[in-house]
Tab-separated table of N, CA and C in Angstrom:
chain	number	residue	atom	x	y	z
S	1	GLN	N	-20.211	3.656	98.874
S	1	GLN	CA	-20.582	4.273	100.132
S	1	GLN	C	-22.090	4.234	100.320
S	2	VAL	N	-22.463	4.303	101.567
S	2	VAL	CA	-23.882	4.303	101.938
S	2	VAL	C	-24.169	5.599	102.678
S	3	GLN	N	-25.200	6.269	102.272
S	3	GLN	CA	-25.620	7.475	102.963
S	3	GLN	C	-26.780	7.134	103.888
S	4	LEU	N	-26.748	7.707	105.085
S	4	LEU	CA	-27.736	7.390	106.108
S	4	LEU	C	-28.311	8.677	106.679
S	5	VAL	N	-29.618	8.699	106.843
S	5	VAL	CA	-30.291	9.852	107.433
S	5	VAL	C	-31.234	9.368	108.524
S	6	GLU	N	-31.000	9.860	109.743
S	6	GLU	CA	-31.846	9.476	110.877
S	6	GLU	C	-32.958	10.496	111.088
S	7	SER	N	-33.998	10.045	111.762
S	7	SER	CA	-35.069	10.936	112.193
S	7	SER	C	-35.765	10.304	113.393
S	8	GLY	N	-36.543	11.110	114.094
S	8	GLY	CA	-37.366	10.579	115.165
S	8	GLY	C	-36.909	10.914	116.568
S	9	GLY	N	-35.771	11.573	116.703
S	9	GLY	CA	-35.334	11.946	118.033
S	9	GLY	C	-36.200	13.043	118.615
S	10	GLY	N	-35.959	13.355	119.885
S	10	GLY	CA	-36.723	14.424	120.518
S	10	GLY	C	-36.612	14.381	122.017
S	11	LEU	N	-37.491	15.125	122.653
S	11	LEU	CA	-37.543	15.218	124.106
S	11	LEU	C	-38.735	14.415	124.610
S	12	VAL	N	-38.488	13.576	125.584
S	12	VAL	CA	-39.552	12.742	126.132
S	12	VAL	C	-39.337	12.602	127.631
S	13	GLN	N	-40.408	12.405	128.353
S	13	GLN	CA	-40.297	12.194	129.794
S	13	GLN	C	-39.887	10.752	130.086
S	14	ALA	N	-39.281	10.572	131.231
S	14	ALA	CA	-38.916	9.230	131.663
S	14	ALA	C	-40.141	8.322	131.642
S	15	GLY	N	-39.946	7.110	131.140
S	15	GLY	CA	-41.052	6.180	130.990
S	15	GLY	C	-41.736	6.250	129.639
S	16	GLY	N	-41.400	7.258	128.870
S	16	GLY	CA	-42.012	7.440	127.562
S	16	GLY	C	-41.357	6.603	126.483
S	17	SER	N	-41.814	6.827	125.254
S	17	SER	CA	-41.352	6.043	124.107
S	17	SER	C	-40.984	6.944	122.951
S	18	LEU	N	-40.079	6.456	122.128
S	18	LEU	CA	-39.719	7.110	120.877
S	18	LEU	C	-39.371	6.029	119.867
S	19	ARG	N	-39.543	6.361	118.592
S	19	ARG	CA	-39.075	5.468	117.538
S	19	ARG	C	-38.151	6.240	116.615
S	20	LEU	N	-36.947	5.731	116.499
S	20	LEU	CA	-35.982	6.314	115.584
S	20	LEU	C	-36.043	5.580	114.250
S	21	SER	N	-35.855	6.335	113.183
S	21	SER	CA	-35.831	5.763	111.845
S	21	SER	C	-34.555	6.171	111.148
S	22	CYS	N	-34.101	5.333	110.249
S	22	CYS	CA	-32.897	5.629	109.470
S	22	CYS	C	-33.094	5.058	108.071
S	23	VAL	N	-32.908	5.902	107.074
S	23	VAL	CA	-33.040	5.454	105.698
S	23	VAL	C	-31.667	5.449	105.051
S	24	ALA	N	-31.382	4.380	104.333
S	24	ALA	CA	-30.102	4.227	103.653
S	24	ALA	C	-30.277	4.429	102.158
S	25	SER	N	-29.260	5.009	101.545
S	25	SER	CA	-29.247	5.179	100.093
S	25	SER	C	-27.825	4.992	99.602
S	26	GLY	N	-27.668	4.909	98.296
S	26	GLY	CA	-26.348	4.683	97.738
S	26	GLY	C	-26.109	3.198	97.535
S	27	SER	N	-24.944	2.726	97.923
S	27	SER	CA	-24.544	1.335	97.696
S	27	SER	C	-25.113	0.400	98.751
S	28	THR	N	-26.421	0.369	98.856
S	28	THR	CA	-27.067	-0.430	99.906
S	28	THR	C	-26.867	-1.920	99.700
S	29	PHE	N	-26.539	-2.328	98.477
S	29	PHE	CA	-26.293	-3.754	98.213
S	29	PHE	C	-25.060	-4.245	98.965
S	30	SER	N	-24.201	-3.318	99.367
S	30	SER	CA	-22.958	-3.681	100.042
S	30	SER	C	-23.112	-3.804	101.555
S	31	VAL	N	-24.318	-3.620	102.050
S	31	VAL	CA	-24.536	-3.611	103.498
S	31	VAL	C	-24.795	-5.017	104.004
S	32	LYS	N	-24.149	-5.398	105.101
S	32	LYS	CA	-24.404	-6.702	105.708
S	32	LYS	C	-25.095	-6.588	107.065
S	33	ALA	N	-25.085	-5.423	107.643
S	33	ALA	CA	-25.758	-5.224	108.929
S	33	ALA	C	-25.984	-3.731	109.124
S	34	MET	N	-26.968	-3.415	109.905
S	34	MET	CA	-27.241	-2.030	110.283
S	34	MET	C	-27.535	-1.970	111.770
S	35	GLY	N	-27.463	-0.790	112.295
S	35	GLY	CA	-27.741	-0.686	113.715
S	35	GLY	C	-27.632	0.726	114.214
S	36	TRP	N	-27.534	0.801	115.527
S	36	TRP	CA	-27.510	2.094	116.210
S	36	TRP	C	-26.427	2.109	117.291
S	37	TYR	N	-25.725	3.211	117.329
S	37	TYR	CA	-24.831	3.544	118.429
S	37	TYR	C	-25.407	4.791	119.107
S	38	ARG	N	-24.904	5.083	120.284
S	38	ARG	CA	-25.252	6.335	120.931
S	38	ARG	C	-24.045	6.890	121.666
S	39	GLN	N	-24.068	8.203	121.834
S	39	GLN	CA	-22.986	8.866	122.546
S	39	GLN	C	-23.566	9.941	123.437
S	40	ALA	N	-23.350	9.762	124.730
S	40	ALA	CA	-23.789	10.752	125.709
S	40	ALA	C	-22.652	11.749	125.950
S	41	PRO	N	-22.969	12.933	126.428
S	41	PRO	CA	-21.920	13.931	126.674
S	41	PRO	C	-20.836	13.400	127.596
S	42	GLY	N	-19.595	13.541	127.178
S	42	GLY	CA	-18.476	13.111	127.992
S	42	GLY	C	-18.224	11.621	128.010
S	43	LYS	N	-18.969	10.874	127.213
S	43	LYS	CA	-18.812	9.424	127.191
S	43	LYS	C	-18.436	8.943	125.798
S	44	GLN	N	-17.922	7.732	125.745
S	44	GLN	CA	-17.585	7.136	124.462
S	44	GLN	C	-18.846	6.668	123.755
S	45	ARG	N	-18.746	6.591	122.436
S	45	ARG	CA	-19.851	6.051	121.661
S	45	ARG	C	-20.007	4.581	121.997
S	46	GLU	N	-21.247	4.145	122.211
S	46	GLU	CA	-21.485	2.746	122.575
S	46	GLU	C	-22.523	2.128	121.644
S	47	LEU	N	-22.347	0.834	121.406
S	47	LEU	CA	-23.277	0.107	120.569
S	47	LEU	C	-24.593	-0.098	121.309
S	48	VAL	N	-25.693	0.178	120.631
S	48	VAL	CA	-27.021	0.006	121.229
S	48	VAL	C	-27.669	-1.270	120.704
S	49	ALA	N	-27.724	-1.414	119.391
S	49	ALA	CA	-28.393	-2.571	118.796
S	49	ALA	C	-27.927	-2.750	117.360
S	50	THR	N	-27.915	-4.009	116.930
S	50	THR	CA	-27.572	-4.317	115.554
S	50	THR	C	-28.563	-5.327	114.990
S	51	ILE	N	-28.681	-5.329	113.675
S	51	ILE	CA	-29.493	-6.322	112.993
S	51	ILE	C	-28.803	-6.662	111.677
S	52	THR	N	-28.621	-7.955	111.455
S	52	THR	CA	-27.951	-8.393	110.240
S	52	THR	C	-28.950	-8.543	109.092
S	53	ASN	N	-28.420	-8.807	107.907
S	53	ASN	CA	-29.299	-9.042	106.756
S	53	ASN	C	-30.176	-10.273	106.970
S	54	ALA	N	-29.696	-11.199	107.784
S	54	ALA	CA	-30.479	-12.403	108.078
S	54	ALA	C	-31.503	-12.179	109.183
S	55	GLY	N	-31.464	-11.000	109.767
S	55	GLY	CA	-32.445	-10.680	110.796
S	55	GLY	C	-31.989	-10.964	112.219
S	56	SER	N	-30.751	-11.393	112.387
S	56	SER	CA	-30.241	-11.615	113.742
S	56	SER	C	-30.015	-10.281	114.431
S	57	THR	N	-30.382	-10.222	115.690
S	57	THR	CA	-30.278	-8.979	116.441
S	57	THR	C	-29.371	-9.144	117.653
S	58	ASN	N	-28.837	-8.025	118.078
S	58	ASN	CA	-27.995	-7.994	119.267
S	58	ASN	C	-28.217	-6.659	119.954
S	59	TYR	N	-28.258	-6.691	121.279
S	59	TYR	CA	-28.543	-5.484	122.047
S	59	TYR	C	-27.535	-5.293	123.171
S	60	ALA	N	-27.292	-4.045	123.506
S	60	ALA	CA	-26.540	-3.748	124.707
S	60	ALA	C	-27.362	-4.192	125.911
S	61	ASP	N	-26.682	-4.657	126.944
S	61	ASP	CA	-27.400	-5.125	128.134
S	61	ASP	C	-28.297	-4.042	128.717
S	62	SER	N	-27.860	-2.802	128.608
S	62	SER	CA	-28.594	-1.698	129.222
S	62	SER	C	-29.937	-1.412	128.554
S	63	VAL	N	-30.151	-1.931	127.345
S	63	VAL	CA	-31.398	-1.640	126.638
S	63	VAL	C	-32.239	-2.886	126.385
S	64	LYS	N	-31.733	-4.046	126.726
S	64	LYS	CA	-32.481	-5.283	126.484
S	64	LYS	C	-33.834	-5.234	127.179
S	65	GLY	N	-34.847	-5.638	126.439
S	65	GLY	CA	-36.197	-5.630	126.982
S	65	GLY	C	-36.909	-4.303	126.838
S	66	ARG	N	-36.175	-3.257	126.469
S	66	ARG	CA	-36.800	-1.933	126.306
S	66	ARG	C	-36.712	-1.429	124.863
S	67	PHE	N	-35.660	-1.794	124.170
S	67	PHE	CA	-35.455	-1.331	122.797
S	67	PHE	C	-35.626	-2.504	121.840
S	68	THR	N	-36.167	-2.212	120.673
S	68	THR	CA	-36.319	-3.224	119.637
S	68	THR	C	-35.846	-2.657	118.308
S	69	ILE	N	-34.941	-3.376	117.674
S	69	ILE	CA	-34.448	-2.958	116.364
S	69	ILE	C	-35.144	-3.779	115.290
S	70	SER	N	-35.444	-3.131	114.180
S	70	SER	CA	-36.088	-3.835	113.076
S	70	SER	C	-35.659	-3.201	111.755
S	71	ARG	N	-35.874	-3.919	110.685
S	71	ARG	CA	-35.512	-3.418	109.359
S	71	ARG	C	-36.646	-3.628	108.382
S	72	ASP	N	-36.743	-2.690	107.459
S	72	ASP	CA	-37.600	-2.830	106.286
S	72	ASP	C	-36.636	-2.903	105.103
S	73	TYR	N	-36.392	-4.125	104.626
S	73	TYR	CA	-35.374	-4.318	103.607
S	73	TYR	C	-35.786	-3.688	102.277
S	74	ALA	N	-37.059	-3.706	101.993
S	74	ALA	CA	-37.533	-3.138	100.733
S	74	ALA	C	-37.329	-1.631	100.691
S	75	LYS	N	-37.434	-0.985	101.840
S	75	LYS	CA	-37.306	0.469	101.909
S	75	LYS	C	-35.915	0.906	102.365
S	76	ASN	N	-35.035	-0.067	102.611
S	76	ASN	CA	-33.676	0.243	103.093
S	76	ASN	C	-33.715	1.078	104.362
S	77	MET	N	-34.562	0.667	105.279
S	77	MET	CA	-34.692	1.405	106.527
S	77	MET	C	-34.424	0.506	107.727
S	78	VAL	N	-33.965	1.136	108.794
S	78	VAL	CA	-33.801	0.468	110.070
S	78	VAL	C	-34.456	1.352	111.123
S	79	TYR	N	-35.088	0.697	112.086
S	79	TYR	CA	-35.831	1.398	113.128
S	79	TYR	C	-35.305	0.985	114.504
S	80	LEU	N	-35.489	1.872	115.443
S	80	LEU	CA	-35.202	1.549	116.835
S	80	LEU	C	-36.386	2.016	117.660
S	81	GLN	N	-37.183	1.062	118.109
S	81	GLN	CA	-38.312	1.366	118.976
S	81	GLN	C	-37.818	1.358	120.412
S	82	MET	N	-38.023	2.453	121.097
S	82	MET	CA	-37.529	2.598	122.470
S	82	MET	C	-38.707	2.850	123.400
S	83	ILE	N	-38.844	2.018	124.423
S	83	ILE	CA	-39.893	2.196	125.423
S	83	ILE	C	-39.256	2.286	126.802
S	84	SER	N	-40.058	2.667	127.763
S	84	SER	CA	-39.571	2.777	129.151
S	84	SER	C	-38.254	3.538	129.208
S	85	LEU	N	-38.218	4.658	128.527
S	85	LEU	CA	-36.978	5.434	128.442
S	85	LEU	C	-36.567	5.988	129.796
S	86	LYS	N	-35.261	6.039	129.995
S	86	LYS	CA	-34.681	6.520	131.239
S	86	LYS	C	-33.799	7.737	130.953
S	87	PRO	N	-33.577	8.589	131.934
S	87	PRO	CA	-32.679	9.737	131.707
S	87	PRO	C	-31.305	9.319	131.196
S	88	GLU	N	-30.845	8.151	131.618
S	88	GLU	CA	-29.525	7.690	131.154
S	88	GLU	C	-29.514	7.255	129.697
S	89	ASP	N	-30.671	7.216	129.061
S	89	ASP	CA	-30.726	6.953	127.623
S	89	ASP	C	-30.469	8.220	126.805
S	90	THR	N	-30.387	9.352	127.477
S	90	THR	CA	-30.127	10.615	126.790
S	90	THR	C	-28.783	10.556	126.079
S	91	ALA	N	-28.810	10.833	124.781
S	91	ALA	CA	-27.591	10.747	123.964
S	91	ALA	C	-27.927	11.162	122.539
S	92	VAL	N	-26.887	11.315	121.752
S	92	VAL	CA	-27.062	11.406	120.304
S	92	VAL	C	-27.010	9.986	119.770
S	93	TYR	N	-28.011	9.623	119.017
S	93	TYR	CA	-28.104	8.276	118.466
S	93	TYR	C	-27.698	8.314	116.994
S	94	TYR	N	-26.781	7.419	116.651
S	94	TYR	CA	-26.241	7.351	115.301
S	94	TYR	C	-26.624	6.034	114.640
S	95	CYS	N	-27.151	6.134	113.457
S	95	CYS	CA	-27.403	4.968	112.631
S	95	CYS	C	-26.113	4.611	111.908
S	96	TYR	N	-25.872	3.326	111.722
S	96	TYR	CA	-24.710	2.924	110.950
S	96	TYR	C	-25.064	1.767	110.030
S	97	ALA	N	-24.245	1.621	109.001
S	97	ALA	CA	-24.354	0.496	108.082
S	97	ALA	C	-22.968	-0.124	107.953
S	98	GLU	N	-22.906	-1.415	108.195
S	98	GLU	CA	-21.640	-2.134	108.088
S	98	GLU	C	-21.575	-2.813	106.724
S	99	ARG	N	-20.500	-2.567	105.997
S	99	ARG	CA	-20.391	-3.056	104.634
S	99	ARG	C	-19.768	-4.454	104.585
S	100	VAL	N	-20.121	-5.194	103.579
S	100	VAL	CA	-19.626	-6.555	103.413
S	100	VAL	C	-18.102	-6.578	103.342
S	101	LEU	N	-17.512	-5.605	102.664
S	101	LEU	CA	-16.059	-5.576	102.491
S	101	LEU	C	-15.347	-4.852	103.621
S	102	GLY	N	-16.110	-4.523	104.652
S	102	GLY	CA	-15.487	-3.884	105.807
S	102	GLY	C	-15.787	-2.401	105.879
S	103	GLY	N	-15.731	-1.884	107.080
S	103	GLY	CA	-15.969	-0.468	107.298
S	103	GLY	C	-17.433	-0.163	107.551
S	104	LYS	N	-17.655	0.991	108.078
S	104	LYS	CA	-18.998	1.439	108.422
S	104	LYS	C	-19.239	2.828	107.836
S	105	ASN	N	-20.483	3.065	107.498
S	105	ASN	CA	-20.945	4.416	107.197
S	105	ASN	C	-21.865	4.870	108.307
S	106	TRP	N	-21.899	6.176	108.539
S	106	TRP	CA	-22.633	6.723	109.676
S	106	TRP	C	-23.606	7.808	109.239
S	107	GLY	N	-24.699	7.894	109.984
S	107	GLY	CA	-25.601	9.020	109.829
S	107	GLY	C	-25.092	10.208	110.621
S	108	GLN	N	-25.843	11.302	110.556
S	108	GLN	CA	-25.412	12.530	111.213
S	108	GLN	C	-25.794	12.564	112.684
S	109	GLY	N	-26.647	11.667	113.091
S	109	GLY	CA	-27.057	11.593	114.486
S	109	GLY	C	-28.367	12.306	114.753
S	110	THR	N	-29.088	11.819	115.737
S	110	THR	CA	-30.328	12.454	116.169
S	110	THR	C	-30.349	12.465	117.701
S	111	GLN	N	-30.723	13.603	118.256
S	111	GLN	CA	-30.671	13.773	119.709
S	111	GLN	C	-31.906	13.163	120.367
S	112	VAL	N	-31.660	12.388	121.397
S	112	VAL	CA	-32.729	11.868	122.254
S	112	VAL	C	-32.465	12.392	123.658
S	113	THR	N	-33.443	13.083	124.204
S	113	THR	CA	-33.327	13.625	125.549
S	113	THR	C	-34.480	13.106	126.393
S	114	VAL	N	-34.148	12.478	127.511
S	114	VAL	CA	-35.157	11.921	128.409
S	114	VAL	C	-35.098	12.705	129.711
S	115	SER	N	-36.188	13.367	130.021
S	115	SER	CA	-36.234	14.177	131.238
S	115	SER	C	-36.777	13.356	132.403
S	116	SER	N	-36.283	13.671	133.593
S	116	SER	CA	-36.714	12.916	134.781
S	116	SER	C	-37.927	13.553	135.430
């Protein structure tokens, strides 16, 4: 199993920026990709961004050009740099790690609130 702890959420005005961080521990050798999901009140959890061990990235259309995912492999960390934030970005953001043998581990989530 992989344990994940997020940080960096908070309250920001529309147009502002935040950087989320997530540190992984445990069986990190079993991870093949990491990323971020988010869940807004009353909505389903949606994929925001992913990054593989090879560095390939993928983004939801709604965040392309505004969010950037990156990894520090030596520190077992994944980051989500968010700029030009919009009120519709308000959600709980969850870090995840996808394991080579299947399945995902999840962090506890960090709240991002964007005020208009």
